[in-house]
Amino acid sequence: MFAPYRDVLRTPGAPSFTGAGFVGRLPISMISLGIVLLETSKGVSYGVAGTIAASFAVAAAIGGPVVSGFVDRHGQHRILPFAVAAYTVFMVALLVSLDMGSSLWLVIPLAVGAGMMMPNFGSLVRARWAYVLPGSDGIHVAYAWESILDEVVFVIGPPLATVLALQVHPTAALIVCVLLVLIGTTWLVPQRRTEPAPHGKSKRVGRPAILQPGMPLVFVAFVFIGGIFGSFEVVTVAFAQEQNATSATGVLLAIYAFGSLLAGFAYGAMASPEFHGRRMTLMLSVMAVVTLGFPLAPNVAVLAPVALLAGLSVSPVLISGTALVERIVPNAQLTEGITWTSTGMALGLAIAAPVSGVIIDSRGAHVAYLVTAGCALAACAA
């Protein structure tokens, strides 16, 4: 199972750029939680803290494709330092303003600025894989590897942010987020041999990446995929509380992530790199069927294996979706195209999480799990 991964990681320069990408994107699983932990440590309500965190997340979803579009046209080594410099300034200003208890009128614009300027390291690294493995079957394995790293990011990031904010200092998580992005950038930018050549404005295909044939449907599917993730996390927290098993929350979420991690290894090693659209539809169908079991689970013991089964379809969906974008979007727009999938997921998460919260408050967690199942069915239909 591991041989295909060893083969692609022997590609010259691959271990270095994939390592830099992992470090650089670790903060995506830490920043929102870091904001909430810092604010609530100062007695700020969860509603206000969540608003600030959501402002950052939505801005990152909007700004990601814009920054990636500039990267496609001008090159990673030219755009990334400027974007990260702006991100750093906004983040430091945000951190200071949060620590000083500044007004939302100041805090939210700073959060938006930081989100808009944060680079999408996952897209940057996947574009490098496409550049060093052009037309190779190994690209499928490479995308699987990056999806596995995405899962690792979301497994270790939240606990790391929690420990830093609660055990070190309330601002420590956000400080580390700034440092990780700086380290990832400093590590990645000098690696010019694996950097995709900039395509320039004159060579760019006329229509934006999101308007390439097939991309709108892929984007919509990823919006609903993000809805699955956002609703599942929020509702699972509430479900565990309703069952008087709050300590099981982390276990349930970890089981879901472990299923995805396991499936990512297997899918990347064994699946054919062809028919990505069909495979994505098939795995979304499996996900839709399994998530119907969430609202039927009577307790944590039953929900755990259902979460494991649901997690098994996550990485294959993401791997196939990314590979499908590579087929749809011209090379001149690849970074931007891949970033649109992240934007779609972020948008879906930002919508589904509060919707699920409202339903939890009014009808309970069992009914709120219908949001998760509904998003899965909608993603399959898209």
XYZ file of C-alpha atoms in Angstrom:
382
model
C 0.000 0.000 0.000
C 2.839 2.395 0.794
C 4.981 1.687 -2.295
C 3.153 4.192 -4.573
C 3.654 6.933 -1.998
C 7.357 6.130 -1.696
C 7.647 6.334 -5.475
C 6.082 9.785 -5.840
C 7.972 11.125 -2.825
C 11.211 10.148 -4.569
C 10.425 12.769 -7.203
C 13.236 15.355 -6.996
C 12.210 18.193 -4.720
C 8.909 16.599 -3.686
C 9.658 15.923 0.005
C 10.775 19.504 0.461
C 7.826 21.261 -1.168
C 5.218 18.936 0.320
C 6.799 19.463 3.752
C 6.705 23.228 3.308
C 3.084 23.022 2.223
C 2.166 20.982 5.290
C 3.753 23.504 7.661
C 2.191 26.441 5.830
C -1.338 25.071 5.879
C -1.360 23.801 9.453
C -2.773 27.178 10.633
C -5.989 26.696 8.644
C -7.153 24.302 11.357
C -5.970 26.555 14.181
C -6.800 30.199 13.468
C -10.573 30.200 13.963
C -10.278 28.119 17.127
C -7.415 30.320 18.321
C -9.584 33.421 17.897
C -12.453 31.851 19.836
C -10.188 30.666 22.654
C -8.491 34.059 22.958
C -11.768 35.984 23.012
C -13.598 33.688 25.414
C -10.617 33.775 27.790
C -11.364 37.493 28.131
C -15.052 36.943 28.847
C -16.271 37.692 25.327
C -19.361 35.723 24.285
C -19.110 32.763 21.952
C -21.391 34.596 19.539
C -19.015 37.542 19.186
C -15.959 35.285 19.047
C -17.648 33.151 16.402
C -18.476 36.229 14.344
C -14.821 37.264 14.277
C -13.692 33.744 13.383
C -16.346 33.499 10.660
C -15.213 36.841 9.229
C -11.717 35.437 8.828
C -12.956 32.170 7.295
C -15.281 33.821 4.773
C -12.591 36.335 3.779
C -10.116 33.485 3.250
C -12.659 31.716 1.053
C -13.137 34.848 -1.061
C -9.507 35.941 -1.185
C -8.014 32.519 -1.872
C -8.940 32.325 -5.574
C -7.879 35.944 -6.103
C -4.396 35.382 -4.672
C -4.121 32.072 -6.530
C -5.068 33.773 -9.790
C -2.171 36.198 -9.341
C 0.087 33.228 -8.549
C -0.877 31.508 -11.811
C -0.113 34.652 -13.803
C 3.041 35.867 -12.064
C 4.515 32.885 -10.213
C 4.636 31.685 -6.620
C 8.010 33.289 -5.886
C 6.712 36.740 -6.871
C 3.253 36.759 -5.255
C 3.678 34.633 -2.132
C 6.101 36.957 -0.270
C 3.824 39.974 -0.768
C 0.691 38.071 0.247
C 2.354 36.630 3.344
C 3.799 40.008 4.333
C 0.307 41.522 4.214
C -1.136 38.504 6.056
C 1.481 38.890 8.787
C 0.764 42.592 9.270
C -2.992 41.990 9.484
C -2.577 39.009 11.829
C -0.268 40.845 14.215
C -2.630 43.826 14.261
C -5.586 41.473 14.813
C -3.818 39.670 17.631
C -2.944 42.926 19.390
C -6.449 44.338 18.962
C -8.036 41.146 20.307
C -5.696 41.101 23.281
C -6.517 44.749 24.027
C -10.263 44.186 23.746
C -10.712 46.555 20.806
C -14.063 47.294 19.185
C -15.538 44.946 16.592
C -15.410 47.846 14.143
C -11.621 47.456 14.222
C -11.309 43.729 14.830
C -13.511 42.471 11.997
C -11.780 44.478 9.212
C -8.438 43.170 10.474
C -9.775 39.597 10.471
C -11.078 40.100 6.937
C -7.724 41.507 5.792
C -5.808 38.586 7.283
C -8.183 36.072 5.710
C -8.038 37.713 2.287
C -4.235 37.574 2.241
C -3.706 34.068 3.620
C -2.241 31.863 0.861
C -3.806 28.504 0.082
C -0.769 26.272 0.540
C -2.705 23.152 -0.410
C -3.363 24.561 -3.880
C 0.205 25.830 -4.245
C 1.635 22.401 -3.480
C -0.846 20.510 -5.664
C 0.066 22.797 -8.565
C 3.704 21.836 -8.024
C 2.808 18.155 -8.130
C 1.044 18.696 -11.459
C 4.154 20.481 -12.736
C 6.690 17.809 -11.709
C 4.451 14.862 -12.706
C 2.852 16.053 -15.979
C 0.576 13.429 -17.496
C 1.794 10.820 -15.017
C -0.355 8.260 -13.223
C 1.584 9.296 -10.133
C -0.348 12.561 -9.919
C -3.308 10.595 -8.562
C -1.135 9.231 -5.757
C 0.326 12.694 -5.135
C -3.138 14.206 -4.719
C -4.018 11.355 -2.372
C -0.908 12.132 -0.335
C -1.892 15.786 -0.024
C -5.417 14.809 1.042
C -3.895 12.610 3.728
C -1.833 15.561 4.936
C -5.013 17.661 4.970
C -6.539 15.125 7.343
C -3.433 15.193 9.536
C -3.666 18.993 9.651
C -7.198 18.808 11.030
C -6.308 16.037 13.463
C -3.355 17.763 15.139
C -4.183 21.454 14.560
C -7.157 21.930 16.927
C -5.548 20.110 19.889
C -2.335 22.080 19.319
C -4.243 25.371 19.277
C -6.108 24.375 22.439
C -2.941 23.485 24.352
C -1.178 26.673 23.253
C -4.106 28.938 24.143
C -5.043 27.285 27.437
C -1.691 26.083 28.761
C 0.823 28.610 27.375
C -0.918 31.948 26.768
C -4.253 32.990 25.212
C -2.400 34.608 22.288
C 0.048 31.719 21.769
C -2.060 29.831 19.215
C -2.364 32.850 16.920
C 1.317 33.714 17.307
C 2.250 30.178 16.256
C -0.109 30.460 13.271
C 1.792 33.519 12.053
C 5.131 31.781 12.547
C 4.038 28.613 10.730
C 2.931 30.563 7.652
C 6.228 32.469 7.653
C 8.219 29.235 7.995
C 6.236 27.502 5.256
C 6.678 30.457 2.916
C 10.398 30.828 3.619
C 10.812 27.112 2.965
C 8.681 26.962 -0.192
C 9.559 30.126 -2.130
C 13.270 29.351 -2.767
C 12.343 25.991 -4.337
C 12.272 27.365 -7.876
C 12.994 24.095 -9.710
C 9.595 22.652 -8.794
C 7.650 25.897 -9.180
C 5.166 25.992 -12.095
C 6.145 28.555 -14.689
C 3.999 31.707 -14.579
C 1.668 31.938 -17.542
C 1.342 35.698 -17.704
C -1.762 37.729 -18.389
C -1.413 37.484 -22.166
C -1.464 33.690 -22.114
C -4.317 33.355 -19.671
C -7.488 31.720 -20.910
C -10.219 34.334 -21.346
C -12.776 33.031 -18.855
C -12.034 32.649 -15.123
C -11.290 29.186 -13.780
C -14.663 28.990 -12.033
C -16.427 29.473 -15.391
C -14.574 26.731 -17.256
C -17.000 24.026 -18.492
C -17.833 21.701 -15.620
C -16.299 23.847 -12.873
C -19.558 25.414 -11.623
C -20.958 21.944 -10.875
C -17.737 20.882 -9.159
C -17.809 24.080 -7.092
C -21.424 23.492 -6.044
C -20.572 19.914 -5.069
C -17.720 21.171 -2.890
C -20.015 23.726 -1.252
C -22.258 20.886 -0.101
C -19.218 18.793 0.884
C -18.180 21.675 3.124
C -21.719 21.667 4.484
C -21.298 18.018 5.439
C -18.136 18.770 7.397
C -19.450 21.922 9.059
C -22.738 20.425 10.167
C -21.238 17.120 11.306
C -18.740 18.805 13.625
C -21.265 21.146 15.239
C -24.021 18.556 15.584
C -21.674 15.905 16.956
C -20.657 18.248 19.778
C -24.333 18.773 20.625
C -25.153 15.062 20.256
C -22.452 14.098 22.750
C -23.739 16.712 25.201
C -27.300 15.436 24.868
C -26.045 11.926 25.598
C -24.138 13.175 28.682
C -20.939 12.030 26.975
C -19.163 15.301 26.271
C -15.781 13.597 26.610
C -16.675 11.427 23.600
C -16.827 14.428 21.256
C -13.137 14.343 20.401
C -13.232 10.570 19.982
C -16.151 10.724 17.532
C -14.501 13.438 15.444
C -11.194 11.557 15.522
C -12.913 8.353 14.356
C -14.405 10.257 11.416
C -10.989 11.710 10.516
C -9.294 8.336 10.963
C -11.721 6.734 8.516
C -10.881 9.393 5.961
C -7.147 9.003 6.587
C -7.306 5.231 6.166
C -9.370 5.467 2.993
C -7.023 8.094 1.577
C -4.038 5.774 1.882
C -5.893 2.874 0.275
C -7.608 4.880 -2.462
C -4.447 6.673 -3.543
C -2.470 3.444 -3.682
C -4.991 1.236 -5.475
C -7.455 3.279 -7.520
C -6.985 3.914 -11.228
C -6.316 7.557 -12.125
C -9.117 7.474 -14.700
C -12.828 8.290 -14.490
C -12.521 10.817 -11.685
C -16.010 12.209 -12.261
C -17.615 8.781 -11.974
C -15.567 7.874 -8.922
C -16.442 11.145 -7.212
C -20.142 10.565 -7.889
C -19.902 6.975 -6.634
C -18.174 7.950 -3.397
C -20.612 10.821 -2.841
C -23.435 8.294 -3.235
C -21.839 6.092 -0.588
C -21.418 9.114 1.675
C -25.055 10.104 1.185
C -26.313 6.640 2.107
C -24.115 6.326 5.199
C -24.911 9.810 6.536
C -28.581 8.863 6.594
C -27.594 6.762 9.593
C -26.558 9.804 11.645
C -30.075 10.954 12.631
C -31.005 7.337 13.375
C -28.140 6.674 15.809
C -29.617 6.310 19.316
C -26.354 6.765 21.224
C -22.610 7.363 20.968
C -21.812 3.653 20.693
C -23.882 3.377 17.508
C -22.769 6.723 16.088
C -19.066 5.802 16.307
C -19.075 3.031 13.657
C -21.395 5.093 11.447
C -18.912 7.979 11.668
C -16.086 5.616 10.724
C -17.994 4.395 7.656
C -18.858 7.949 6.657
C -15.239 9.003 7.031
C -14.128 6.269 4.637
C -15.705 8.158 1.739
C -14.234 11.589 2.523
C -10.676 11.355 1.183
C -11.696 9.506 -2.010
C -14.200 12.283 -2.748
C -11.609 15.014 -2.198
C -8.904 13.203 -4.172
C -11.212 12.566 -7.135
C -12.532 16.116 -7.010
C -9.054 17.645 -7.120
C -8.001 15.374 -9.978
C -11.204 16.285 -11.827
C -10.368 19.988 -11.524
C -6.945 19.291 -13.023
C -8.681 17.778 -16.060
C -11.190 20.626 -16.382
C -9.028 23.704 -15.818
C -6.168 24.782 -18.128
C -2.675 24.586 -16.636
C -2.529 28.384 -16.691
C -5.319 28.449 -14.085
C -4.600 25.298 -12.088
C -3.746 26.932 -8.749
C -6.832 29.131 -8.981
C -9.008 26.179 -9.998
C -7.904 24.013 -7.081
C -8.380 26.937 -4.708
C -12.030 27.194 -5.781
C -12.634 23.736 -4.274
C -11.326 24.987 -0.922
C -13.445 28.107 -1.283
C -16.528 26.005 -1.931
C -15.921 23.888 1.153
C -15.288 26.946 3.311
C -18.501 28.547 2.077
C -20.518 25.407 2.736
C -19.025 25.055 6.199
C -19.758 28.701 7.022
C -23.420 28.253 6.031
C -24.123 24.783 7.404
C -22.578 25.282 10.846
C -24.883 28.118 11.995
C -27.917 26.523 10.305
C -27.208 23.334 12.229
C -26.842 25.364 15.414
C -30.276 26.906 14.991
C -31.848 23.485 14.446
C -30.004 22.063 17.456
C -31.428 24.813 19.664
C -34.969 24.270 18.419
C -35.223 20.546 17.595
C -32.144 18.794 18.967
C -29.089 17.062 17.536
C -30.892 14.098 15.972
C -32.941 16.382 13.732
C -29.921 18.597 13.024
C -28.083 15.590 11.580
C -30.568 15.843 8.711
C -28.555 18.881 7.579
C -25.519 16.618 7.225
C -27.498 14.005 5.327
C -29.178 16.649 3.171
C -25.837 18.180 2.198
C -24.530 14.738 1.235
C -27.565 14.072 -0.959
C -27.267 17.516 -2.566
C -23.543 17.014 -3.268
C -24.346 13.697 -4.917
C -27.061 15.307 -7.045
C -24.698 18.093 -8.161
